[in-house]
Amino acid sequence: MIESNIKKVLVSEEEIQKRVKELGKIITKDFKETKGLIVVGLLRGSILFMADLMREIKLPLKIDFMTVSSYGNQFETTREVKILKDLDENVMGKDILIVEDIIDSGLTLSKIMEILKNRNPNSIKLCTLLNKSARREVNIKADYIGFDIPDEFVLGYGLDYLQEYRNLPYVGVMKEDVNE
Ligand code: 5GP
Ligand code: MG
Ligand code: MG
């Protein structure tokens, strides 16, 4: 049972679904006048959030995905951000909504924003499910935040530990002794 490795539920399935609906409403309103919305999900952590959120955005839109490497396999952050899979869409003149699972140091996002800005979109907005502001290293602010969370390693609803646990429908905190 994967759930036996979970110390506590930080954000429940019900809380997530309620907040996703709220965010969808706000985003729908904010992008009403868009002449081309591209929702960009950062793989792999954003997939559950992206799938739920896009159903609540009641506007014509395209989706695309990008994979960057920032974290190693465990808890450590590496300083380098590399594009492993780039967008397929041309974003010039479009309104980009980046969908991310969590902003921690902010290094990944600031690099991605910089790359996408250079492609001359009309606008770039950022939506993150989780925000861990305690660990921010660069000045980056999300336009839409699901939940502000404390500095704990979380998993579930897209977020992994060693590539597992992404399928949990809630966000939880893992037991420290899981590897013992
Ligand atoms: P940042 O560049 O903001 O430090 O972090 C970028 C990425 O690190 C996130 O998109 C996420 O994939 C991963 N990450 C940061 N904090 C956590 C966490 O608490 N749990 C998990 N599973 N991944 C995290
Ligand atoms: Mg991520
Ligand atoms: Mg990860």
mmCIF file with all atom_site columns, C-alpha atoms and ligand atoms in Angstrom:
data_model
loop_
_atom_site.group_PDB
_atom_site.id
_atom_site.type_symbol
_atom_site.label_atom_id
_atom_site.label_alt_id
_atom_site.label_comp_id
_atom_site.label_asym_id
_atom_site.label_entity_id
_atom_site.label_seq_id
_atom_site.pdbx_PDB_ins_code
_atom_site.Cartn_x
_atom_site.Cartn_y
_atom_site.Cartn_z
_atom_site.occupancy
_atom_site.B_iso_or_equiv
_atom_site.pdbx_formal_charge
_atom_site.auth_seq_id
_atom_site.auth_comp_id
_atom_site.auth_asym_id
_atom_site.auth_atom_id
_atom_site.pdbx_PDB_model_num
ATOM   1   C  CA  . MET A 1 1   ? 0.000   0.000  0.000   1.00 0.00 ? 1   MET A CA  1
ATOM   2   C  CA  . ILE A 1 2   ? 1.578   3.280  -1.038  1.00 0.00 ? 2   ILE A CA  1
ATOM   3   C  CA  . GLU A 1 3   ? -0.518  5.128  1.495   1.00 0.00 ? 3   GLU A CA  1
ATOM   4   C  CA  . SER A 1 4   ? 1.285   3.497  4.408   1.00 0.00 ? 4   SER A CA  1
ATOM   5   C  CA  . ASN A 1 5   ? 4.280   5.703  3.557   1.00 0.00 ? 5   ASN A CA  1
ATOM   6   C  CA  . ILE A 1 6   ? 2.273   8.884  3.997   1.00 0.00 ? 6   ILE A CA  1
ATOM   7   C  CA  . LYS A 1 7   ? 2.686   10.701 7.308   1.00 0.00 ? 7   LYS A CA  1
ATOM   8   C  CA  . LYS A 1 8   ? -0.199  13.088 6.784   1.00 0.00 ? 8   LYS A CA  1
ATOM   9   C  CA  . VAL A 1 9   ? -2.501  14.548 4.177   1.00 0.00 ? 9   VAL A CA  1
ATOM   10  C  CA  . LEU A 1 10  ? -1.576  18.187 3.612   1.00 0.00 ? 10  LEU A CA  1
ATOM   11  C  CA  . VAL A 1 11  ? -4.213  19.081 1.012   1.00 0.00 ? 11  VAL A CA  1
ATOM   12  C  CA  . SER A 1 12  ? -7.170  16.750 0.623   1.00 0.00 ? 12  SER A CA  1
ATOM   13  C  CA  . GLU A 1 13  ? -8.756  15.649 -2.645  1.00 0.00 ? 13  GLU A CA  1
ATOM   14  C  CA  . GLU A 1 14  ? -11.861 17.735 -1.849  1.00 0.00 ? 14  GLU A CA  1
ATOM   15  C  CA  . GLU A 1 15  ? -9.820  20.861 -1.101  1.00 0.00 ? 15  GLU A CA  1
ATOM   16  C  CA  . ILE A 1 16  ? -7.874  20.455 -4.341  1.00 0.00 ? 16  ILE A CA  1
ATOM   17  C  CA  . GLN A 1 17  ? -10.987 19.997 -6.475  1.00 0.00 ? 17  GLN A CA  1
ATOM   18  C  CA  . LYS A 1 18  ? -12.696 22.984 -4.891  1.00 0.00 ? 18  LYS A CA  1
ATOM   19  C  CA  . ARG A 1 19  ? -9.670  25.228 -5.398  1.00 0.00 ? 19  ARG A CA  1
ATOM   20  C  CA  . VAL A 1 20  ? -9.158  24.051 -8.991  1.00 0.00 ? 20  VAL A CA  1
ATOM   21  C  CA  . LYS A 1 21  ? -12.723 25.107 -9.794  1.00 0.00 ? 21  LYS A CA  1
ATOM   22  C  CA  . GLU A 1 22  ? -12.118 28.535 -8.223  1.00 0.00 ? 22  GLU A CA  1
ATOM   23  C  CA  . LEU A 1 23  ? -8.883  29.014 -10.155 1.00 0.00 ? 23  LEU A CA  1
ATOM   24  C  CA  . GLY A 1 24  ? -10.590 27.954 -13.382 1.00 0.00 ? 24  GLY A CA  1
ATOM   25  C  CA  . LYS A 1 25  ? -13.256 30.600 -12.878 1.00 0.00 ? 25  LYS A CA  1
ATOM   26  C  CA  . ILE A 1 26  ? -10.709 33.358 -12.214 1.00 0.00 ? 26  ILE A CA  1
ATOM   27  C  CA  . ILE A 1 27  ? -8.535  32.326 -15.174 1.00 0.00 ? 27  ILE A CA  1
ATOM   28  C  CA  . THR A 1 28  ? -11.568 32.152 -17.482 1.00 0.00 ? 28  THR A CA  1
ATOM   29  C  CA  . LYS A 1 29  ? -12.446 35.709 -16.490 1.00 0.00 ? 29  LYS A CA  1
ATOM   30  C  CA  . ASP A 1 30  ? -8.884  37.022 -16.799 1.00 0.00 ? 30  ASP A CA  1
ATOM   31  C  CA  . PHE A 1 31  ? -8.338  35.530 -20.278 1.00 0.00 ? 31  PHE A CA  1
ATOM   32  C  CA  . LYS A 1 32  ? -11.764 36.421 -21.696 1.00 0.00 ? 32  LYS A CA  1
ATOM   33  C  CA  . GLU A 1 33  ? -10.273 38.710 -24.346 1.00 0.00 ? 33  GLU A CA  1
ATOM   34  C  CA  . THR A 1 34  ? -7.456  36.376 -25.403 1.00 0.00 ? 34  THR A CA  1
ATOM   35  C  CA  . LYS A 1 35  ? -6.680  35.975 -29.062 1.00 0.00 ? 35  LYS A CA  1
ATOM   36  C  CA  . GLY A 1 36  ? -4.861  32.691 -28.486 1.00 0.00 ? 36  GLY A CA  1
ATOM   37  C  CA  . LEU A 1 37  ? -4.344  30.942 -25.180 1.00 0.00 ? 37  LEU A CA  1
ATOM   38  C  CA  . ILE A 1 38  ? -1.723  28.223 -24.826 1.00 0.00 ? 38  ILE A CA  1
ATOM   39  C  CA  . VAL A 1 39  ? -1.686  26.341 -21.538 1.00 0.00 ? 39  VAL A CA  1
ATOM   40  C  CA  . VAL A 1 40  ? 1.818   24.998 -20.991 1.00 0.00 ? 40  VAL A CA  1
ATOM   41  C  CA  . GLY A 1 41  ? 2.209   22.148 -18.533 1.00 0.00 ? 41  GLY A CA  1
ATOM   42  C  CA  . LEU A 1 42  ? 5.601   21.322 -17.092 1.00 0.00 ? 42  LEU A CA  1
ATOM   43  C  CA  . LEU A 1 43  ? 6.117   17.595 -17.144 1.00 0.00 ? 43  LEU A CA  1
ATOM   44  C  CA  . ARG A 1 44  ? 5.724   15.444 -15.292 1.00 0.00 ? 44  ARG A CA  1
ATOM   45  C  CA  . GLY A 1 45  ? 4.499   16.980 -12.041 1.00 0.00 ? 45  GLY A CA  1
ATOM   46  C  CA  . SER A 1 46  ? 1.769   19.176 -13.505 1.00 0.00 ? 46  SER A CA  1
ATOM   47  C  CA  . ILE A 1 47  ? -0.262  16.544 -15.336 1.00 0.00 ? 47  ILE A CA  1
ATOM   48  C  CA  . LEU A 1 48  ? -3.033  15.935 -12.811 1.00 0.00 ? 48  LEU A CA  1
ATOM   49  C  CA  . PHE A 1 49  ? -3.422  19.622 -12.008 1.00 0.00 ? 49  PHE A CA  1
ATOM   50  C  CA  . MET A 1 50  ? -3.315  20.504 -15.703 1.00 0.00 ? 50  MET A CA  1
ATOM   51  C  CA  . ALA A 1 51  ? -5.939  17.898 -16.625 1.00 0.00 ? 51  ALA A CA  1
ATOM   52  C  CA  . ASP A 1 52  ? -8.320  19.118 -13.919 1.00 0.00 ? 52  ASP A CA  1
ATOM   53  C  CA  . LEU A 1 53  ? -7.648  22.827 -14.381 1.00 0.00 ? 53  LEU A CA  1
ATOM   54  C  CA  . MET A 1 54  ? -8.076  22.912 -18.165 1.00 0.00 ? 54  MET A CA  1
ATOM   55  C  CA  . ARG A 1 55  ? -11.588 21.487 -17.822 1.00 0.00 ? 55  ARG A CA  1
ATOM   56  C  CA  . GLU A 1 56  ? -12.472 24.491 -15.666 1.00 0.00 ? 56  GLU A CA  1
ATOM   57  C  CA  . ILE A 1 57  ? -11.150 27.051 -18.164 1.00 0.00 ? 57  ILE A CA  1
ATOM   58  C  CA  . LYS A 1 58  ? -14.191 27.746 -20.302 1.00 0.00 ? 58  LYS A CA  1
ATOM   59  C  CA  . LEU A 1 59  ? -12.366 29.271 -23.274 1.00 0.00 ? 59  LEU A CA  1
ATOM   60  C  CA  . PRO A 1 60  ? -10.849 28.006 -26.523 1.00 0.00 ? 60  PRO A CA  1
ATOM   61  C  CA  . LEU A 1 61  ? -7.256  26.996 -25.799 1.00 0.00 ? 61  LEU A CA  1
ATOM   62  C  CA  . LYS A 1 62  ? -4.361  24.850 -26.917 1.00 0.00 ? 62  LYS A CA  1
ATOM   63  C  CA  . ILE A 1 63  ? -2.205  22.768 -24.640 1.00 0.00 ? 63  ILE A CA  1
ATOM   64  C  CA  . ASP A 1 64  ? 1.482   22.023 -24.863 1.00 0.00 ? 64  ASP A CA  1
ATOM   65  C  CA  . PHE A 1 65  ? 4.139   20.524 -22.630 1.00 0.00 ? 65  PHE A CA  1
ATOM   66  C  CA  . MET A 1 66  ? 7.723   21.124 -21.711 1.00 0.00 ? 66  MET A CA  1
ATOM   67  C  CA  . THR A 1 67  ? 10.131  18.975 -19.732 1.00 0.00 ? 67  THR A CA  1
ATOM   68  C  CA  . VAL A 1 68  ? 13.027  20.514 -17.903 1.00 0.00 ? 68  VAL A CA  1
ATOM   69  C  CA  . SER A 1 69  ? 15.422  18.932 -15.481 1.00 0.00 ? 69  SER A CA  1
ATOM   70  C  CA  . SER A 1 70  ? 16.058  20.763 -12.254 1.00 0.00 ? 70  SER A CA  1
ATOM   71  C  CA  . TYR A 1 71  ? 15.915  18.273 -9.450  1.00 0.00 ? 71  TYR A CA  1
ATOM   72  C  CA  . GLY A 1 72  ? 18.095  15.219 -9.107  1.00 0.00 ? 72  GLY A CA  1
ATOM   73  C  CA  . ASN A 1 73  ? 16.444  11.988 -8.136  1.00 0.00 ? 73  ASN A CA  1
ATOM   74  C  CA  . GLN A 1 74  ? 16.019  12.785 -4.478  1.00 0.00 ? 74  GLN A CA  1
ATOM   75  C  CA  . PHE A 1 75  ? 15.513  15.871 -2.351  1.00 0.00 ? 75  PHE A CA  1
ATOM   76  C  CA  . GLU A 1 76  ? 18.490  17.817 -3.643  1.00 0.00 ? 76  GLU A CA  1
ATOM   77  C  CA  . THR A 1 77  ? 18.179  20.664 -6.059  1.00 0.00 ? 77  THR A CA  1
ATOM   78  C  CA  . THR A 1 78  ? 20.808  20.923 -8.749  1.00 0.00 ? 78  THR A CA  1
ATOM   79  C  CA  . ARG A 1 79  ? 21.705  24.364 -9.988  1.00 0.00 ? 79  ARG A CA  1
ATOM   80  C  CA  . GLU A 1 80  ? 21.287  23.624 -13.665 1.00 0.00 ? 80  GLU A CA  1
ATOM   81  C  CA  . VAL A 1 81  ? 18.035  23.803 -15.638 1.00 0.00 ? 81  VAL A CA  1
ATOM   82  C  CA  . LYS A 1 82  ? 18.048  21.954 -18.946 1.00 0.00 ? 82  LYS A CA  1
ATOM   83  C  CA  . ILE A 1 83  ? 15.272  21.642 -21.558 1.00 0.00 ? 83  ILE A CA  1
ATOM   84  C  CA  . LEU A 1 84  ? 14.698  17.942 -22.174 1.00 0.00 ? 84  LEU A CA  1
ATOM   85  C  CA  . LYS A 1 85  ? 11.514  18.403 -24.231 1.00 0.00 ? 85  LYS A CA  1
ATOM   86  C  CA  . ASP A 1 86  ? 10.592  21.704 -25.815 1.00 0.00 ? 86  ASP A CA  1
ATOM   87  C  CA  . LEU A 1 87  ? 7.160   23.024 -26.841 1.00 0.00 ? 87  LEU A CA  1
ATOM   88  C  CA  . ASP A 1 88  ? 5.656   21.947 -30.151 1.00 0.00 ? 88  ASP A CA  1
ATOM   89  C  CA  . GLU A 1 89  ? 3.604   25.136 -30.547 1.00 0.00 ? 89  GLU A CA  1
ATOM   90  C  CA  . ASN A 1 90  ? 4.821   28.506 -31.766 1.00 0.00 ? 90  ASN A CA  1
ATOM   91  C  CA  . VAL A 1 91  ? 3.990   30.912 -28.926 1.00 0.00 ? 91  VAL A CA  1
ATOM   92  C  CA  . MET A 1 92  ? 4.735   34.193 -30.707 1.00 0.00 ? 92  MET A CA  1
ATOM   93  C  CA  . GLY A 1 93  ? 1.898   36.655 -30.054 1.00 0.00 ? 93  GLY A CA  1
ATOM   94  C  CA  . LYS A 1 94  ? 0.021   34.151 -27.880 1.00 0.00 ? 94  LYS A CA  1
ATOM   95  C  CA  . ASP A 1 95  ? -1.026  34.304 -24.244 1.00 0.00 ? 95  ASP A CA  1
ATOM   96  C  CA  . ILE A 1 96  ? 0.865   31.655 -22.299 1.00 0.00 ? 96  ILE A CA  1
ATOM   97  C  CA  . LEU A 1 97  ? -0.390  30.192 -19.051 1.00 0.00 ? 97  LEU A CA  1
ATOM   98  C  CA  . ILE A 1 98  ? 2.313   28.068 -17.459 1.00 0.00 ? 98  ILE A CA  1
ATOM   99  C  CA  . VAL A 1 99  ? 0.972   25.345 -15.176 1.00 0.00 ? 99  VAL A CA  1
ATOM   100 C  CA  . GLU A 1 100 ? 3.385   24.027 -12.564 1.00 0.00 ? 100 GLU A CA  1
ATOM   101 C  CA  . ASP A 1 101 ? 3.052   21.619 -9.663  1.00 0.00 ? 101 ASP A CA  1
ATOM   102 C  CA  . ILE A 1 102 ? 5.118   23.504 -7.098  1.00 0.00 ? 102 ILE A CA  1
ATOM   103 C  CA  . ILE A 1 103 ? 7.391   26.519 -6.828  1.00 0.00 ? 103 ILE A CA  1
ATOM   104 C  CA  . ASP A 1 104 ? 10.164  25.919 -4.372  1.00 0.00 ? 104 ASP A CA  1
ATOM   105 C  CA  . SER A 1 105 ? 13.442  27.790 -4.976  1.00 0.00 ? 105 SER A CA  1
ATOM   106 C  CA  . GLY A 1 106 ? 11.881  29.303 -8.098  1.00 0.00 ? 106 GLY A CA  1
ATOM   107 C  CA  . LEU A 1 107 ? 14.983  28.561 -10.173 1.00 0.00 ? 107 LEU A CA  1
ATOM   108 C  CA  . THR A 1 108 ? 13.221  26.278 -12.657 1.00 0.00 ? 108 THR A CA  1
ATOM   109 C  CA  . LEU A 1 109 ? 10.418  28.720 -13.329 1.00 0.00 ? 109 LEU A CA  1
ATOM   110 C  CA  . SER A 1 110 ? 12.594  31.788 -13.649 1.00 0.00 ? 110 SER A CA  1
ATOM   111 C  CA  . LYS A 1 111 ? 14.685  29.999 -16.282 1.00 0.00 ? 111 LYS A CA  1
ATOM   112 C  CA  . ILE A 1 112 ? 11.592  28.842 -18.170 1.00 0.00 ? 112 ILE A CA  1
ATOM   113 C  CA  . MET A 1 113 ? 10.013  32.318 -18.077 1.00 0.00 ? 113 MET A CA  1
ATOM   114 C  CA  . GLU A 1 114 ? 13.221  33.746 -19.492 1.00 0.00 ? 114 GLU A CA  1
ATOM   115 C  CA  . ILE A 1 115 ? 13.286  31.202 -22.336 1.00 0.00 ? 115 ILE A CA  1
ATOM   116 C  CA  . LEU A 1 116 ? 9.617   31.747 -23.195 1.00 0.00 ? 116 LEU A CA  1
ATOM   117 C  CA  . LYS A 1 117 ? 9.846   35.551 -23.015 1.00 0.00 ? 117 LYS A CA  1
ATOM   118 C  CA  . ASN A 1 118 ? 12.514  35.431 -25.709 1.00 0.00 ? 118 ASN A CA  1
ATOM   119 C  CA  . ARG A 1 119 ? 9.963   33.858 -28.047 1.00 0.00 ? 119 ARG A CA  1
ATOM   120 C  CA  . ASN A 1 120 ? 7.841   37.039 -27.950 1.00 0.00 ? 120 ASN A CA  1
ATOM   121 C  CA  . PRO A 1 121 ? 4.471   35.859 -26.659 1.00 0.00 ? 121 PRO A CA  1
ATOM   122 C  CA  . ASN A 1 122 ? 1.783   38.486 -26.033 1.00 0.00 ? 122 ASN A CA  1
ATOM   123 C  CA  . SER A 1 123 ? 1.807   37.625 -22.312 1.00 0.00 ? 123 SER A CA  1
ATOM   124 C  CA  . ILE A 1 124 ? 3.027   35.015 -19.837 1.00 0.00 ? 124 ILE A CA  1
ATOM   125 C  CA  . LYS A 1 125 ? 1.168   34.129 -16.656 1.00 0.00 ? 125 LYS A CA  1
ATOM   126 C  CA  . LEU A 1 126 ? 2.078   31.521 -14.104 1.00 0.00 ? 126 LEU A CA  1
ATOM   127 C  CA  . CYS A 1 127 ? -0.225  29.168 -12.229 1.00 0.00 ? 127 CYS A CA  1
ATOM   128 C  CA  . THR A 1 128 ? 1.131   26.836 -9.564  1.00 0.00 ? 128 THR A CA  1
ATOM   129 C  CA  . LEU A 1 129 ? -0.760  24.314 -7.491  1.00 0.00 ? 129 LEU A CA  1
ATOM   130 C  CA  . LEU A 1 130 ? 1.601   24.689 -4.537  1.00 0.00 ? 130 LEU A CA  1
ATOM   131 C  CA  . ASN A 1 131 ? 3.808   27.522 -3.358  1.00 0.00 ? 131 ASN A CA  1
ATOM   132 C  CA  . LYS A 1 132 ? 6.657   26.973 -0.881  1.00 0.00 ? 132 LYS A CA  1
ATOM   133 C  CA  . SER A 1 133 ? 7.755   30.550 -0.382  1.00 0.00 ? 133 SER A CA  1
ATOM   134 C  CA  . ALA A 1 134 ? 10.072  29.763 2.527   1.00 0.00 ? 134 ALA A CA  1
ATOM   135 C  CA  . ARG A 1 135 ? 12.652  28.335 0.127   1.00 0.00 ? 135 ARG A CA  1
ATOM   136 C  CA  . ARG A 1 136 ? 12.537  30.962 -2.603  1.00 0.00 ? 136 ARG A CA  1
ATOM   137 C  CA  . GLU A 1 137 ? 15.971  31.887 -3.999  1.00 0.00 ? 137 GLU A CA  1
ATOM   138 C  CA  . VAL A 1 138 ? 14.932  34.105 -6.891  1.00 0.00 ? 138 VAL A CA  1
ATOM   139 C  CA  . ASN A 1 139 ? 12.259  36.747 -7.132  1.00 0.00 ? 139 ASN A CA  1
ATOM   140 C  CA  . ILE A 1 140 ? 9.400   35.000 -8.872  1.00 0.00 ? 140 ILE A CA  1
ATOM   141 C  CA  . LYS A 1 141 ? 5.701   35.324 -8.129  1.00 0.00 ? 141 LYS A CA  1
ATOM   142 C  CA  . ALA A 1 142 ? 2.915   33.171 -9.443  1.00 0.00 ? 142 ALA A CA  1
ATOM   143 C  CA  . ASP A 1 143 ? -0.187  34.907 -10.782 1.00 0.00 ? 143 ASP A CA  1
ATOM   144 C  CA  . TYR A 1 144 ? -2.378  32.041 -9.584  1.00 0.00 ? 144 TYR A CA  1
ATOM   145 C  CA  . ILE A 1 145 ? -1.612  29.902 -6.530  1.00 0.00 ? 145 ILE A CA  1
ATOM   146 C  CA  . GLY A 1 146 ? -3.560  26.887 -5.383  1.00 0.00 ? 146 GLY A CA  1
ATOM   147 C  CA  . PHE A 1 147 ? -2.129  26.583 -1.883  1.00 0.00 ? 147 PHE A CA  1
ATOM   148 C  CA  . ASP A 1 148 ? 0.696   28.116 0.128   1.00 0.00 ? 148 ASP A CA  1
ATOM   149 C  CA  . ILE A 1 149 ? 2.407   25.288 1.984   1.00 0.00 ? 149 ILE A CA  1
ATOM   150 C  CA  . PRO A 1 150 ? 5.121   25.036 4.640   1.00 0.00 ? 150 PRO A CA  1
ATOM   151 C  CA  . ASP A 1 151 ? 8.645   23.830 3.914   1.00 0.00 ? 151 ASP A CA  1
ATOM   152 C  CA  . GLU A 1 152 ? 8.034   20.090 3.823   1.00 0.00 ? 152 GLU A CA  1
ATOM   153 C  CA  . PHE A 1 153 ? 8.713   17.579 1.053   1.00 0.00 ? 153 PHE A CA  1
ATOM   154 C  CA  . VAL A 1 154 ? 5.324   16.763 -0.420  1.00 0.00 ? 154 VAL A CA  1
ATOM   155 C  CA  . LEU A 1 155 ? 4.079   14.192 -2.872  1.00 0.00 ? 155 LEU A CA  1
ATOM   156 C  CA  . GLY A 1 156 ? 0.941   13.098 -4.658  1.00 0.00 ? 156 GLY A CA  1
ATOM   157 C  CA  . TYR A 1 157 ? -1.437  14.753 -7.169  1.00 0.00 ? 157 TYR A CA  1
ATOM   158 C  CA  . GLY A 1 158 ? 1.377   14.749 -9.726  1.00 0.00 ? 158 GLY A CA  1
ATOM   159 C  CA  . LEU A 1 159 ? 4.304   15.217 -7.373  1.00 0.00 ? 159 LEU A CA  1
ATOM   160 C  CA  . ASP A 1 160 ? 6.733   12.343 -7.005  1.00 0.00 ? 160 ASP A CA  1
ATOM   161 C  CA  . TYR A 1 161 ? 9.260   10.752 -4.770  1.00 0.00 ? 161 TYR A CA  1
ATOM   162 C  CA  . LEU A 1 162 ? 11.639  8.767  -6.996  1.00 0.00 ? 162 LEU A CA  1
ATOM   163 C  CA  . GLN A 1 163 ? 8.986   8.953  -9.747  1.00 0.00 ? 163 GLN A CA  1
ATOM   164 C  CA  . GLU A 1 164 ? 6.345   7.227  -7.655  1.00 0.00 ? 164 GLU A CA  1
ATOM   165 C  CA  . TYR A 1 165 ? 3.296   8.526  -5.726  1.00 0.00 ? 165 TYR A CA  1
ATOM   166 C  CA  . ARG A 1 166 ? 2.158   10.824 -8.556  1.00 0.00 ? 166 ARG A CA  1
ATOM   167 C  CA  . ASN A 1 167 ? -1.188  9.006  -8.764  1.00 0.00 ? 167 ASN A CA  1
ATOM   168 C  CA  . LEU A 1 168 ? -2.337  9.907  -5.241  1.00 0.00 ? 168 LEU A CA  1
ATOM   169 C  CA  . PRO A 1 169 ? -5.438  12.121 -5.532  1.00 0.00 ? 169 PRO A CA  1
ATOM   170 C  CA  . TYR A 1 170 ? -4.259  14.337 -2.631  1.00 0.00 ? 170 TYR A CA  1
ATOM   171 C  CA  . VAL A 1 171 ? -1.039  16.060 -1.553  1.00 0.00 ? 171 VAL A CA  1
ATOM   172 C  CA  . GLY A 1 172 ? 0.676   14.357 1.349   1.00 0.00 ? 172 GLY A CA  1
ATOM   173 C  CA  . VAL A 1 173 ? 3.870   14.442 3.374   1.00 0.00 ? 173 VAL A CA  1
ATOM   174 C  CA  . MET A 1 174 ? 6.010   11.345 3.359   1.00 0.00 ? 174 MET A CA  1
ATOM   175 C  CA  . LYS A 1 175 ? 7.252   9.526  6.446   1.00 0.00 ? 175 LYS A CA  1
ATOM   176 C  CA  . GLU A 1 176 ? 10.932  10.257 7.062   1.00 0.00 ? 176 GLU A CA  1
ATOM   177 C  CA  . ASP A 1 177 ? 11.832  6.614  7.612   1.00 0.00 ? 177 ASP A CA  1
ATOM   178 C  CA  . VAL A 1 178 ? 10.412  5.337  4.342   1.00 0.00 ? 178 VAL A CA  1
ATOM   179 C  CA  . ASN A 1 179 ? 13.783  4.020  3.144   1.00 0.00 ? 179 ASN A CA  1
ATOM   180 C  CA  . GLU A 1 180 ? 14.802  2.300  6.358   1.00 0.00 ? 180 GLU A CA  1
HETATM 181 P  P1  . 5GP B 2 .   ? 12.293  24.869 -7.860  1.00 0.00 ? 1   5GP B P1  1
HETATM 182 O  O1  . 5GP B 2 .   ? 13.116  25.086 -9.101  1.00 0.00 ? 1   5GP B O1  1
HETATM 183 O  O2  . 5GP B 2 .   ? 11.232  25.917 -7.677  1.00 0.00 ? 1   5GP B O2  1
HETATM 184 O  O3  . 5GP B 2 .   ? 13.189  24.764 -6.639  1.00 0.00 ? 1   5GP B O3  1
HETATM 185 O  O4  . 5GP B 2 .   ? 11.609  23.453 -7.922  1.00 0.00 ? 1   5GP B O4  1
HETATM 186 C  C1  . 5GP B 2 .   ? 11.209  22.921 -9.110  1.00 0.00 ? 1   5GP B C1  1
HETATM 187 C  C2  . 5GP B 2 .   ? 10.720  21.509 -9.049  1.00 0.00 ? 1   5GP B C2  1
HETATM 188 O  O5  . 5GP B 2 .   ? 11.250  20.774 -7.961  1.00 0.00 ? 1   5GP B O5  1
HETATM 189 C  C3  . 5GP B 2 .   ? 9.232   21.414 -8.889  1.00 0.00 ? 1   5GP B C3  1
HETATM 190 O  O6  . 5GP B 2 .   ? 8.558   21.677 -10.082 1.00 0.00 ? 1   5GP B O6  1
HETATM 191 C  C4  . 5GP B 2 .   ? 9.090   19.989 -8.417  1.00 0.00 ? 1   5GP B C4  1
HETATM 192 O  O7  . 5GP B 2 .   ? 9.109   19.120 -9.517  1.00 0.00 ? 1   5GP B O7  1
HETATM 193 C  C5  . 5GP B 2 .   ? 10.318  19.792 -7.546  1.00 0.00 ? 1   5GP B C5  1
HETATM 194 N  N1  . 5GP B 2 .   ? 9.969   19.974 -6.120  1.00 0.00 ? 1   5GP B N1  1
HETATM 195 C  C6  . 5GP B 2 .   ? 10.167  21.055 -5.351  1.00 0.00 ? 1   5GP B C6  1
HETATM 196 N  N2  . 5GP B 2 .   ? 9.684   20.864 -4.100  1.00 0.00 ? 1   5GP B N2  1
HETATM 197 C  C7  . 5GP B 2 .   ? 9.146   19.630 -4.099  1.00 0.00 ? 1   5GP B C7  1
HETATM 198 C  C8  . 5GP B 2 .   ? 8.454   18.843 -3.100  1.00 0.00 ? 1   5GP B C8  1
HETATM 199 O  O8  . 5GP B 2 .   ? 8.216   19.224 -1.937  1.00 0.00 ? 1   5GP B O8  1
HETATM 200 N  N3  . 5GP B 2 .   ? 8.035   17.607 -3.494  1.00 0.00 ? 1   5GP B N3  1
HETATM 201 C  C9  . 5GP B 2 .   ? 8.244   17.117 -4.748  1.00 0.00 ? 1   5GP B C9  1
HETATM 202 N  N4  . 5GP B 2 .   ? 7.800   15.895 -5.020  1.00 0.00 ? 1   5GP B N4  1
HETATM 203 N  N5  . 5GP B 2 .   ? 8.879   17.818 -5.704  1.00 0.00 ? 1   5GP B N5  1
HETATM 204 C  C10 . 5GP B 2 .   ? 9.329   19.064 -5.382  1.00 0.00 ? 1   5GP B C10 1
HETATM 205 MG MG  . MG  B 3 .   ? 7.638   20.707 -11.596 1.00 0.00 ? 2   MG  B MG  1
HETATM 206 MG MG  . MG  B 3 .   ? 10.261  15.419 -9.165  1.00 0.00 ? 3   MG  B MG  1
#
